[in-house]
PDB file of C-alpha atoms in Angstrom:
ATOM      1  CA  UNK A   4     -40.806  26.688 112.920  1.00  0.00           C
ATOM      2  CA  UNK A   5     -37.289  26.933 111.630  1.00  0.00           C
ATOM      3  CA  UNK A   6     -36.459  25.407 108.286  1.00  0.00           C
ATOM      4  CA  UNK A   7     -33.946  22.518 108.241  1.00  0.00           C
ATOM      5  CA  UNK A   8     -31.351  24.703 106.556  1.00  0.00           C
ATOM      6  CA  UNK A   9     -31.462  27.329 109.299  1.00  0.00           C
ATOM      7  CA  UNK A  10     -29.979  24.918 111.809  1.00  0.00           C
ATOM      8  CA  UNK A  11     -26.842  24.285 109.769  1.00  0.00           C
ATOM      9  CA  UNK A  12     -23.603  25.837 111.044  1.00  0.00           C
ATOM     10  CA  UNK A  13     -22.314  28.879 109.232  1.00  0.00           C
ATOM     11  CA  UNK A  14     -19.232  27.054 107.987  1.00  0.00           C
ATOM     12  CA  UNK A  15     -21.272  24.130 106.756  1.00  0.00           C
ATOM     13  CA  UNK A  16     -21.891  24.407 103.024  1.00  0.00           C
ATOM     14  CA  UNK A  17     -23.317  21.912 100.591  1.00  0.00           C
ATOM     15  CA  UNK A  18     -20.899  19.857  98.555  1.00  0.00           C
ATOM     16  CA  UNK A  19     -19.776  21.482  95.331  1.00  0.00           C
ATOM     17  CA  UNK A  20     -20.534  25.039  96.590  1.00  0.00           C
ATOM     18  CA  UNK A  21     -18.376  27.833  97.982  1.00  0.00           C
ATOM     19  CA  UNK A  22     -18.977  31.060  99.800  1.00  0.00           C
ATOM     20  CA  UNK A  23     -21.006  33.573  97.924  1.00  0.00           C
ATOM     21  CA  UNK A  24     -23.191  30.840  96.419  1.00  0.00           C
ATOM     22  CA  UNK A  25     -20.565  30.182  93.756  1.00  0.00           C
ATOM     23  CA  UNK A  26     -20.594  26.548  92.655  1.00  0.00           C
ATOM     24  CA  UNK A  27     -17.599  24.814  91.059  1.00  0.00           C
ATOM     25  CA  UNK A  28     -18.342  22.516  88.108  1.00  0.00           C
ATOM     26  CA  UNK A  29     -17.778  18.830  88.857  1.00  0.00           C
ATOM     27  CA  UNK A  30     -14.657  17.295  87.462  1.00  0.00           C
ATOM     28  CA  UNK A  31     -15.172  15.448  84.219  1.00  0.00           C
ATOM     29  CA  UNK A  32     -13.843  11.951  84.118  1.00  0.00           C
ATOM     30  CA  UNK A  33     -11.727  11.427  81.029  1.00  0.00           C
ATOM     31  CA  UNK A  34     -13.091   8.429  79.164  1.00  0.00           C
ATOM     32  CA  UNK A  35     -10.839   6.401  76.937  1.00  0.00           C
ATOM     33  CA  UNK A  36     -11.959   4.735  73.783  1.00  0.00           C
ATOM     34  CA  UNK A  37     -12.293   0.980  74.234  1.00  0.00           C
ATOM     35  CA  UNK A  38      -9.301  -0.708  72.689  1.00  0.00           C
ATOM     36  CA  UNK A  39      -9.608  -4.379  71.887  1.00  0.00           C
ATOM     37  CA  UNK A  40      -6.362  -6.232  72.207  1.00  0.00           C
ATOM     38  CA  UNK A  41      -5.747  -8.473  69.234  1.00  0.00           C
ATOM     39  CA  UNK A  42      -4.636 -12.000  69.775  1.00  0.00           C
ATOM     40  CA  UNK A  43      -1.305 -13.117  68.338  1.00  0.00           C
ATOM     41  CA  UNK A  44      -1.545 -14.779  64.968  1.00  0.00           C
ATOM     42  CA  UNK A  45      -0.638 -18.214  66.328  1.00  0.00           C
ATOM     43  CA  UNK A  46      -3.583 -18.023  68.741  1.00  0.00           C
ATOM     44  CA  UNK A  47      -5.993 -17.082  65.972  1.00  0.00           C
ATOM     45  CA  UNK A  48      -4.758 -19.899  63.720  1.00  0.00           C
ATOM     46  CA  UNK A  49      -4.907 -22.382  66.596  1.00  0.00           C
ATOM     47  CA  UNK A  50      -8.479 -21.342  67.388  1.00  0.00           C
ATOM     48  CA  UNK A  51      -9.509 -21.685  63.767  1.00  0.00           C
ATOM     49  CA  UNK A  52      -7.959 -25.148  63.602  1.00  0.00           C
ATOM     50  CA  UNK A  53      -9.648 -26.088  66.850  1.00  0.00           C
ATOM     51  CA  UNK A  54     -13.069 -25.067  65.554  1.00  0.00           C
ATOM     52  CA  UNK A  55     -12.511 -27.175  62.430  1.00  0.00           C
ATOM     53  CA  UNK A  56     -11.354 -30.203  64.430  1.00  0.00           C
ATOM     54  CA  UNK A  57     -14.361 -29.996  66.759  1.00  0.00           C
ATOM     55  CA  UNK A  58     -16.756 -29.675  63.815  1.00  0.00           C
ATOM     56  CA  UNK A  59     -15.261 -32.677  62.012  1.00  0.00           C
ATOM     57  CA  UNK A  60     -15.257 -34.766  65.200  1.00  0.00           C
ATOM     58  CA  UNK A  61     -18.904 -33.974  65.932  1.00  0.00           C
ATOM     59  CA  UNK A  62     -19.813 -34.784  62.330  1.00  0.00           C
ATOM     60  CA  UNK A  63     -18.062 -38.170  62.532  1.00  0.00           C
ATOM     61  CA  UNK A  64     -19.660 -39.016  65.887  1.00  0.00           C
ATOM     62  CA  UNK A  65     -23.132 -37.991  64.686  1.00  0.00           C
ATOM     63  CA  UNK A  66     -22.794 -40.165  61.561  1.00  0.00           C
ATOM     64  CA  UNK A  67     -21.490 -43.206  63.462  1.00  0.00           C
ATOM     65  CA  UNK A  68     -24.167 -43.001  66.148  1.00  0.00           C
ATOM     66  CA  UNK A  69     -26.996 -42.571  63.660  1.00  0.00           C
ATOM     67  CA  UNK A  70     -27.855 -39.033  64.791  1.00  0.00           C
ATOM     68  CA  UNK A  71     -27.589 -38.000  61.114  1.00  0.00           C
ATOM     69  CA  UNK A  72     -28.059 -40.228  58.080  1.00  0.00           C
ATOM     70  CA  UNK A  73     -24.603 -41.098  56.777  1.00  0.00           C
ATOM     71  CA  UNK A  74     -26.057 -41.978  53.368  1.00  0.00           C
ATOM     72  CA  UNK A  75     -27.175 -38.404  52.714  1.00  0.00           C
ATOM     73  CA  UNK A  76     -24.542 -36.522  54.736  1.00  0.00           C
ATOM     74  CA  UNK A  77     -21.615 -38.973  54.489  1.00  0.00           C
ATOM     75  CA  UNK A  78     -18.908 -38.664  57.153  1.00  0.00           C
ATOM     76  CA  UNK A  79     -15.365 -37.257  57.339  1.00  0.00           C
ATOM     77  CA  UNK A  80     -13.646 -40.658  57.314  1.00  0.00           C
ATOM     78  CA  UNK A  81     -15.440 -41.686  54.100  1.00  0.00           C
ATOM     79  CA  UNK A  82     -14.735 -38.282  52.537  1.00  0.00           C
ATOM     80  CA  UNK A  83     -11.044 -38.597  53.381  1.00  0.00           C
ATOM     81  CA  UNK A  84     -10.730 -42.054  51.810  1.00  0.00           C
ATOM     82  CA  UNK A  85     -12.638 -40.858  48.734  1.00  0.00           C
ATOM     83  CA  UNK A  86     -10.351 -37.836  48.433  1.00  0.00           C
ATOM     84  CA  UNK A  87      -7.269 -40.084  48.458  1.00  0.00           C
ATOM     85  CA  UNK A  88      -8.805 -42.192  45.693  1.00  0.00           C
ATOM     86  CA  UNK A  89      -9.860 -39.092  43.754  1.00  0.00           C
ATOM     87  CA  UNK A  90      -6.328 -37.703  43.686  1.00  0.00           C
ATOM     88  CA  UNK A  91      -4.510 -41.004  43.225  1.00  0.00           C
ATOM     89  CA  UNK A  92      -6.759 -42.771  40.705  1.00  0.00           C
ATOM     90  CA  UNK A  93      -9.217 -40.158  39.443  1.00  0.00           C
ATOM     91  CA  UNK A  94      -9.007 -37.085  37.206  1.00  0.00           C
ATOM     92  CA  UNK A  95      -8.528 -34.616  40.046  1.00  0.00           C
ATOM     93  CA  UNK A  96      -5.738 -32.572  38.502  1.00  0.00           C
ATOM     94  CA  UNK A  97      -7.392 -32.558  35.065  1.00  0.00           C
ATOM     95  CA  UNK A  98     -10.679 -31.315  36.534  1.00  0.00           C
ATOM     96  CA  UNK A  99      -8.979 -28.678  38.690  1.00  0.00           C
ATOM     97  CA  UNK A 100      -6.939 -27.367  35.765  1.00  0.00           C
ATOM     98  CA  UNK A 101     -10.020 -27.278  33.531  1.00  0.00           C
ATOM     99  CA  UNK A 102     -12.088 -25.250  36.010  1.00  0.00           C
ATOM    100  CA  UNK A 103      -9.127 -23.002  36.802  1.00  0.00           C
ATOM    101  CA  UNK A 104      -8.453 -22.170  33.144  1.00  0.00           C
ATOM    102  CA  UNK A 105     -12.051 -21.344  32.303  1.00  0.00           C
ATOM    103  CA  UNK A 106     -12.387 -19.189  35.414  1.00  0.00           C
ATOM    104  CA  UNK A 107      -9.204 -17.190  34.838  1.00  0.00           C
ATOM    105  CA  UNK A 108      -9.886 -16.675  31.131  1.00  0.00           C
ATOM    106  CA  UNK A 109     -13.454 -15.540  31.800  1.00  0.00           C
ATOM    107  CA  UNK A 110     -12.245 -13.276  34.605  1.00  0.00           C
ATOM    108  CA  UNK A 111      -9.572 -11.606  32.477  1.00  0.00           C
ATOM    109  CA  UNK A 112     -11.774 -11.211  29.397  1.00  0.00           C
ATOM    110  CA  UNK A 113     -14.835  -9.994  31.278  1.00  0.00           C
ATOM    111  CA  UNK A 114     -12.940  -7.519  33.436  1.00  0.00           C
ATOM    112  CA  UNK A 115     -10.739  -6.058  30.685  1.00  0.00           C
ATOM    113  CA  UNK A 116     -13.383  -5.844  27.953  1.00  0.00           C
ATOM    114  CA  UNK A 117     -15.993  -4.527  30.382  1.00  0.00           C
ATOM    115  CA  UNK A 118     -13.605  -1.887  31.721  1.00  0.00           C
ATOM    116  CA  UNK A 119     -12.730  -0.702  28.214  1.00  0.00           C
ATOM    117  CA  UNK A 120     -16.400  -0.610  27.244  1.00  0.00           C
ATOM    118  CA  UNK A 121     -17.335   1.391  30.327  1.00  0.00           C
ATOM    119  CA  UNK A 122     -14.524   3.912  29.814  1.00  0.00           C
ATOM    120  CA  UNK A 123     -15.457   4.292  26.148  1.00  0.00           C
ATOM    121  CA  UNK A 124     -18.686   6.008  27.235  1.00  0.00           C
ATOM    122  CA  UNK A 125     -16.605   9.073  28.135  1.00  0.00           C
ATOM    123  CA  UNK A 126     -15.957   9.846  24.492  1.00  0.00           C
ATOM    124  CA  UNK A 127     -19.580  10.637  23.634  1.00  0.00           C
ATOM    125  CA  UNK A 128     -22.579  11.371  25.833  1.00  0.00           C
ATOM    126  CA  UNK A 129     -24.907  10.441  22.975  1.00  0.00           C
ATOM    127  CA  UNK A 130     -23.148   7.096  22.639  1.00  0.00           C
ATOM    128  CA  UNK A 131     -23.473   6.539  26.391  1.00  0.00           C
ATOM    129  CA  UNK A 132     -27.176   7.417  26.410  1.00  0.00           C
ATOM    130  CA  UNK A 133     -27.833   5.086  23.468  1.00  0.00           C
ATOM    131  CA  UNK A 134     -26.006   2.153  25.030  1.00  0.00           C
ATOM    132  CA  UNK A 135     -27.157   2.648  28.615  1.00  0.00           C
ATOM    133  CA  UNK A 136     -30.604   0.956  28.330  1.00  0.00           C
ATOM    134  CA  UNK A 137     -29.067  -2.050  26.583  1.00  0.00           C
ATOM    135  CA  UNK A 138     -26.430  -2.399  29.296  1.00  0.00           C
ATOM    136  CA  UNK A 139     -29.084  -2.186  32.007  1.00  0.00           C
ATOM    137  CA  UNK A 140     -31.230  -4.742  30.161  1.00  0.00           C
ATOM    138  CA  UNK A 141     -28.315  -7.161  29.937  1.00  0.00           C
ATOM    139  CA  UNK A 142     -27.598  -6.645  33.619  1.00  0.00           C
ATOM    140  CA  UNK A 143     -31.192  -7.493  34.578  1.00  0.00           C
ATOM    141  CA  UNK A 144     -31.249 -10.690  32.499  1.00  0.00           C
ATOM    142  CA  UNK A 145     -30.215 -13.771  34.529  1.00  0.00           C
ATOM    143  CA  UNK A 146     -27.155 -14.784  32.535  1.00  0.00           C
ATOM    144  CA  UNK A 147     -27.195 -18.290  34.000  1.00  0.00           C
ATOM    145  CA  UNK A 148     -30.494 -18.901  32.215  1.00  0.00           C
ATOM    146  CA  UNK A 149     -28.635 -18.373  28.932  1.00  0.00           C
ATOM    147  CA  UNK A 150     -26.103 -21.100  29.768  1.00  0.00           C
ATOM    148  CA  UNK A 151     -27.813 -23.818  27.646  1.00  0.00           C
ATOM    149  CA  UNK A 152     -27.928 -21.457  24.655  1.00  0.00           C
ATOM    150  CA  UNK A 153     -24.267 -20.523  25.115  1.00  0.00           C
ATOM    151  CA  UNK A 154     -23.357 -24.222  25.297  1.00  0.00           C
ATOM    152  CA  UNK A 155     -25.188 -24.834  22.010  1.00  0.00           C
ATOM    153  CA  UNK A 156     -23.427 -21.927  20.294  1.00  0.00           C
ATOM    154  CA  UNK A 157     -19.895 -22.470  21.615  1.00  0.00           C
ATOM    155  CA  UNK A 158     -19.987 -26.245  22.072  1.00  0.00           C
ATOM    156  CA  UNK A 159     -19.144 -28.486  24.998  1.00  0.00           C
ATOM    157  CA  UNK A 160     -15.493 -27.489  25.188  1.00  0.00           C
ATOM    158  CA  UNK A 161     -13.630 -24.893  27.187  1.00  0.00           C
ATOM    159  CA  UNK A 162     -14.834 -21.938  25.097  1.00  0.00           C
ATOM    160  CA  UNK A 163     -18.439 -22.224  26.287  1.00  0.00           C
ATOM    161  CA  UNK A 164     -17.391 -22.118  29.962  1.00  0.00           C
ATOM    162  CA  UNK A 165     -15.200 -19.105  29.274  1.00  0.00           C
ATOM    163  CA  UNK A 166     -18.123 -17.432  27.486  1.00  0.00           C
ATOM    164  CA  UNK A 167     -20.436 -17.927  30.471  1.00  0.00           C
ATOM    165  CA  UNK A 168     -17.807 -16.662  32.917  1.00  0.00           C
ATOM    166  CA  UNK A 169     -17.183 -13.658  30.665  1.00  0.00           C
ATOM    167  CA  UNK A 170     -20.902 -12.895  30.436  1.00  0.00           C
ATOM    168  CA  UNK A 171     -21.204 -12.796  34.224  1.00  0.00           C
ATOM    169  CA  UNK A 172     -18.262 -10.415  34.695  1.00  0.00           C
ATOM    170  CA  UNK A 173     -18.566  -8.224  31.592  1.00  0.00           C
ATOM    171  CA  UNK A 174     -21.617  -6.143  32.524  1.00  0.00           C
ATOM    172  CA  UNK A 175     -20.510  -5.647  36.136  1.00  0.00           C
ATOM    173  CA  UNK A 176     -17.139  -4.339  34.960  1.00  0.00           C
ATOM    174  CA  UNK A 177     -18.815  -2.091  32.386  1.00  0.00           C
ATOM    175  CA  UNK A 178     -21.134  -0.455  34.902  1.00  0.00           C
ATOM    176  CA  UNK A 179     -18.326  -0.027  37.433  1.00  0.00           C
ATOM    177  CA  UNK A 180     -16.001   1.600  34.893  1.00  0.00           C
ATOM    178  CA  UNK A 181     -18.830   3.859  33.716  1.00  0.00           C
ATOM    179  CA  UNK A 182     -19.381   4.977  37.326  1.00  0.00           C
ATOM    180  CA  UNK A 183     -15.697   5.852  37.424  1.00  0.00           C
ATOM    181  CA  UNK A 184     -16.087   7.900  34.238  1.00  0.00           C
ATOM    182  CA  UNK A 185     -18.998   9.822  35.727  1.00  0.00           C
ATOM    183  CA  UNK A 186     -16.952  10.556  38.866  1.00  0.00           C
ATOM    184  CA  UNK A 187     -14.105  12.245  36.942  1.00  0.00           C
ATOM    185  CA  UNK A 188     -13.504  15.769  38.225  1.00  0.00           C
ATOM    186  CA  UNK A 189     -14.904  18.179  35.638  1.00  0.00           C
ATOM    187  CA  UNK A 190     -12.707  21.013  36.867  1.00  0.00           C
ATOM    188  CA  UNK A 191      -9.575  18.967  36.261  1.00  0.00           C
ATOM    189  CA  UNK A 192     -10.895  18.065  32.835  1.00  0.00           C
ATOM    190  CA  UNK A 193     -11.379  21.765  32.005  1.00  0.00           C
ATOM    191  CA  UNK A 194      -7.892  22.479  33.337  1.00  0.00           C
ATOM    192  CA  UNK A 195      -6.386  19.882  30.988  1.00  0.00           C
ATOM    193  CA  UNK A 196      -8.157  21.424  28.018  1.00  0.00           C
ATOM    194  CA  UNK A 197      -7.133  24.930  29.033  1.00  0.00           C
ATOM    195  CA  UNK A 198      -3.498  23.795  29.032  1.00  0.00           C
ATOM    196  CA  UNK A 199      -3.859  22.580  25.452  1.00  0.00           C
ATOM    197  CA  UNK A 200      -4.288  18.849  26.014  1.00  0.00           C
ATOM    198  CA  UNK A 201      -5.999  16.767  23.334  1.00  0.00           C
ATOM    199  CA  UNK A 202      -8.950  14.459  24.039  1.00  0.00           C
ATOM    200  CA  UNK A 203      -6.687  11.428  23.878  1.00  0.00           C
ATOM    201  CA  UNK A 204      -4.313  13.017  26.387  1.00  0.00           C
ATOM    202  CA  UNK A 205      -7.193  13.829  28.719  1.00  0.00           C
ATOM    203  CA  UNK A 206      -8.420  10.248  28.432  1.00  0.00           C
ATOM    204  CA  UNK A 207      -5.027   8.621  29.055  1.00  0.00           C
ATOM    205  CA  UNK A 208      -3.777  11.072  31.699  1.00  0.00           C
ATOM    206  CA  UNK A 209      -6.983  11.794  33.621  1.00  0.00           C
ATOM    207  CA  UNK A 210      -9.958   9.575  32.785  1.00  0.00           C
ATOM    208  CA  UNK A 211      -8.242   6.184  32.680  1.00  0.00           C
ATOM    209  CA  UNK A 212      -6.219   6.716  35.914  1.00  0.00           C
ATOM    210  CA  UNK A 213      -9.378   7.949  37.651  1.00  0.00           C
ATOM    211  CA  UNK A 214     -11.235   4.776  36.649  1.00  0.00           C
ATOM    212  CA  UNK A 215      -8.497   2.374  37.777  1.00  0.00           C
ATOM    213  CA  UNK A 216      -9.511   2.411  41.490  1.00  0.00           C
ATOM    214  CA  UNK A 217     -13.100   1.668  40.468  1.00  0.00           C
ATOM    215  CA  UNK A 218     -11.985  -1.262  38.335  1.00  0.00           C
ATOM    216  CA  UNK A 219      -9.724  -2.571  41.099  1.00  0.00           C
ATOM    217  CA  UNK A 220     -12.627  -2.533  43.547  1.00  0.00           C
ATOM    218  CA  UNK A 221     -14.583  -5.020  41.401  1.00  0.00           C
ATOM    219  CA  UNK A 222     -11.825  -7.626  41.022  1.00  0.00           C
ATOM    220  CA  UNK A 223     -12.798  -9.702  44.072  1.00  0.00           C
ATOM    221  CA  UNK A 224     -16.435  -9.788  42.987  1.00  0.00           C
ATOM    222  CA  UNK A 225     -15.526 -10.758  39.423  1.00  0.00           C
ATOM    223  CA  UNK A 226     -13.382 -13.727  40.401  1.00  0.00           C
ATOM    224  CA  UNK A 227     -16.340 -15.206  42.271  1.00  0.00           C
ATOM    225  CA  UNK A 228     -18.693 -14.529  39.361  1.00  0.00           C
ATOM    226  CA  UNK A 229     -16.259 -16.074  36.893  1.00  0.00           C
ATOM    227  CA  UNK A 230     -15.960 -19.222  39.015  1.00  0.00           C
ATOM    228  CA  UNK A 231     -19.756 -19.424  39.246  1.00  0.00           C
ATOM    229  CA  UNK A 232     -20.053 -19.155  35.473  1.00  0.00           C
ATOM    230  CA  UNK A 233     -17.510 -21.907  34.909  1.00  0.00           C
ATOM    231  CA  UNK A 234     -19.218 -24.276  37.343  1.00  0.00           C
ATOM    232  CA  UNK A 235     -22.666 -23.627  35.848  1.00  0.00           C
ATOM    233  CA  UNK A 236     -21.297 -24.295  32.367  1.00  0.00           C
ATOM    234  CA  UNK A 237     -19.861 -27.586  33.600  1.00  0.00           C
ATOM    235  CA  UNK A 238     -23.210 -28.448  35.168  1.00  0.00           C
ATOM    236  CA  UNK A 239     -24.996 -27.989  31.838  1.00  0.00           C
ATOM    237  CA  UNK A 240     -22.580 -29.949  29.671  1.00  0.00           C
ATOM    238  CA  UNK A 241     -18.908 -30.754  30.035  1.00  0.00           C
ATOM    239  CA  UNK A 242     -16.416 -33.581  29.854  1.00  0.00           C
ATOM    240  CA  UNK A 243     -14.120 -32.238  32.587  1.00  0.00           C
ATOM    241  CA  UNK A 244     -14.188 -29.890  35.547  1.00  0.00           C
ATOM    242  CA  UNK A 245     -15.161 -29.903  39.199  1.00  0.00           C
ATOM    243  CA  UNK A 246     -18.721 -28.959  38.305  1.00  0.00           C
ATOM    244  CA  UNK A 247     -19.004 -32.057  36.140  1.00  0.00           C
ATOM    245  CA  UNK A 248     -17.648 -34.142  39.027  1.00  0.00           C
ATOM    246  CA  UNK A 249     -20.242 -32.723  41.434  1.00  0.00           C
ATOM    247  CA  UNK A 250     -23.051 -33.353  38.940  1.00  0.00           C
ATOM    248  CA  UNK A 251     -21.897 -36.912  38.273  1.00  0.00           C
ATOM    249  CA  UNK A 252     -21.447 -37.745  41.966  1.00  0.00           C
ATOM    250  CA  UNK A 253     -24.877 -36.353  42.819  1.00  0.00           C
ATOM    251  CA  UNK A 254     -26.609 -38.324  40.087  1.00  0.00           C
ATOM    252  CA  UNK A 255     -24.985 -41.562  41.293  1.00  0.00           C
ATOM    253  CA  UNK A 256     -25.531 -40.793  45.017  1.00  0.00           C
ATOM    254  CA  UNK A 257     -21.810 -40.761  45.770  1.00  0.00           C
ATOM    255  CA  UNK A 258     -22.188 -38.164  48.508  1.00  0.00           C
ATOM    256  CA  UNK A 259     -18.591 -38.507  49.678  1.00  0.00           C
ATOM    257  CA  UNK A 260     -17.371 -37.614  46.191  1.00  0.00           C
ATOM    258  CA  UNK A 261     -19.697 -34.592  46.172  1.00  0.00           C
ATOM    259  CA  UNK A 262     -18.080 -33.356  49.367  1.00  0.00           C
ATOM    260  CA  UNK A 263     -14.607 -34.007  47.959  1.00  0.00           C
ATOM    261  CA  UNK A 264     -15.343 -31.917  44.854  1.00  0.00           C
ATOM    262  CA  UNK A 265     -16.887 -29.167  46.979  1.00  0.00           C
ATOM    263  CA  UNK A 266     -13.863 -29.072  49.308  1.00  0.00           C
ATOM    264  CA  UNK A 267     -11.436 -28.959  46.373  1.00  0.00           C
ATOM    265  CA  UNK A 268     -13.536 -26.244  44.739  1.00  0.00           C
ATOM    266  CA  UNK A 269     -13.503 -24.220  47.960  1.00  0.00           C
ATOM    267  CA  UNK A 270      -9.730 -24.541  48.202  1.00  0.00           C
ATOM    268  CA  UNK A 271      -9.389 -23.449  44.563  1.00  0.00           C
ATOM    269  CA  UNK A 272     -11.614 -20.426  45.154  1.00  0.00           C
ATOM    270  CA  UNK A 273      -9.552 -19.420  48.205  1.00  0.00           C
ATOM    271  CA  UNK A 274      -6.329 -19.648  46.186  1.00  0.00           C
ATOM    272  CA  UNK A 275      -7.776 -17.502  43.399  1.00  0.00           C
ATOM    273  CA  UNK A 276      -9.204 -15.016  45.906  1.00  0.00           C
ATOM    274  CA  UNK A 277      -5.789 -14.646  47.550  1.00  0.00           C
ATOM    275  CA  UNK A 278      -4.208 -14.150  44.124  1.00  0.00           C
ATOM    276  CA  UNK A 279      -6.723 -11.446  43.225  1.00  0.00           C
ATOM    277  CA  UNK A 280      -6.163  -9.764  46.606  1.00  0.00           C
ATOM    278  CA  UNK A 281      -2.429  -9.671  45.918  1.00  0.00           C
ATOM    279  CA  UNK A 282      -3.103  -8.272  42.428  1.00  0.00           C
ATOM    280  CA  UNK A 283      -5.370  -5.621  43.927  1.00  0.00           C
ATOM    281  CA  UNK A 284      -2.684  -4.503  46.380  1.00  0.00           C
ATOM    282  CA  UNK A 285      -0.105  -4.424  43.596  1.00  0.00           C
ATOM    283  CA  UNK A 286      -2.324  -2.311  41.375  1.00  0.00           C
ATOM    284  CA  UNK A 287      -3.218   0.071  44.204  1.00  0.00           C
ATOM    285  CA  UNK A 288       0.463   0.671  44.893  1.00  0.00           C
ATOM    286  CA  UNK A 289       0.963   1.442  41.210  1.00  0.00           C
ATOM    287  CA  UNK A 290      -1.938   3.904  41.268  1.00  0.00           C
ATOM    288  CA  UNK A 291      -0.638   5.646  44.391  1.00  0.00           C
ATOM    289  CA  UNK A 292       2.886   5.983  43.031  1.00  0.00           C
TER     290      UNK A 292
END
C-alpha cells in the first residue's frame, strides 16, 4: 500500500519548503508598540467637569428623594447656601489665612531644619551612629499623639500649630537628607580630597548638591504632612482655622458647614500642592544647570 505522500506530484511540495528539503523561515510580522492617543486638554477638562456635575446631581436627587438621609449627608444646594453665608458673614478668610500660615511655617521649618540635620551626619560617623537610634525612635512615635502636650507647652495660638506641623515634617526630612548623604559617591569624595579640597569645600561643592535632589523629592509629602499637623492642632485647641470650623460644625450637627470647610480645605491643599510642584520644578532646573 502506497503512503499518501507517494501519490503527490513531483512538483508538489509542502508550503514553506523548497527543493532539496531546504525550508525558508516564515516571515516575522513586525509588531508595533501600542500607542495610546491622548485626548486634547479641553476634552479632559470637560470630562472631569462632567463627572463632577453628574456626581453632584445624583447627590442632590438622592437627598431630595430620601434615598440618603439629608441630615447626615446634607445636599449640594444646602452646602452651596452655607458656603455663601460662610464667606459673606463668617470668618472664612480669617480661618483660611490661619491654617495657611501655620502650614507654610511648619513646612518651611520642618523641611529646612530636617535637611540641615540630616546633612550634618556627614561630618562624623560617630555622631551619626549616636543620633540614629534617637531619630528612628522619634520617627516611630505617632507625633499626633503628642499634640495635646505640644498645645500645653506652646499655648493655643499659632505657635503650637506650627510646632505640630514642624514635628511631622522634621524627621522625614532628616531621614531623607541622611539617605542622600549615604548615597554620595565615595570616589568623587576621594578625588576632591586628592585635589586639595577642605572638608567644608567637599561639603558645599559635593555633599550638599548631591542631597538637594533627595530633599526636593520629599517636598510634596511634607506639604501634606504640614497641613495634617495644622489641622490636628486646630482640632485639639484653637480659636481660628478650618480645623476648628470642622470641629465646631460637627459638634453642633451642622453637616453642611462641615462639607463647606472640607471643600475649602481641599481647595487650599490643591493650591499649596501646585505651589510646591512649581517650587520643585524650579529647584530641579537650578540643580541641573
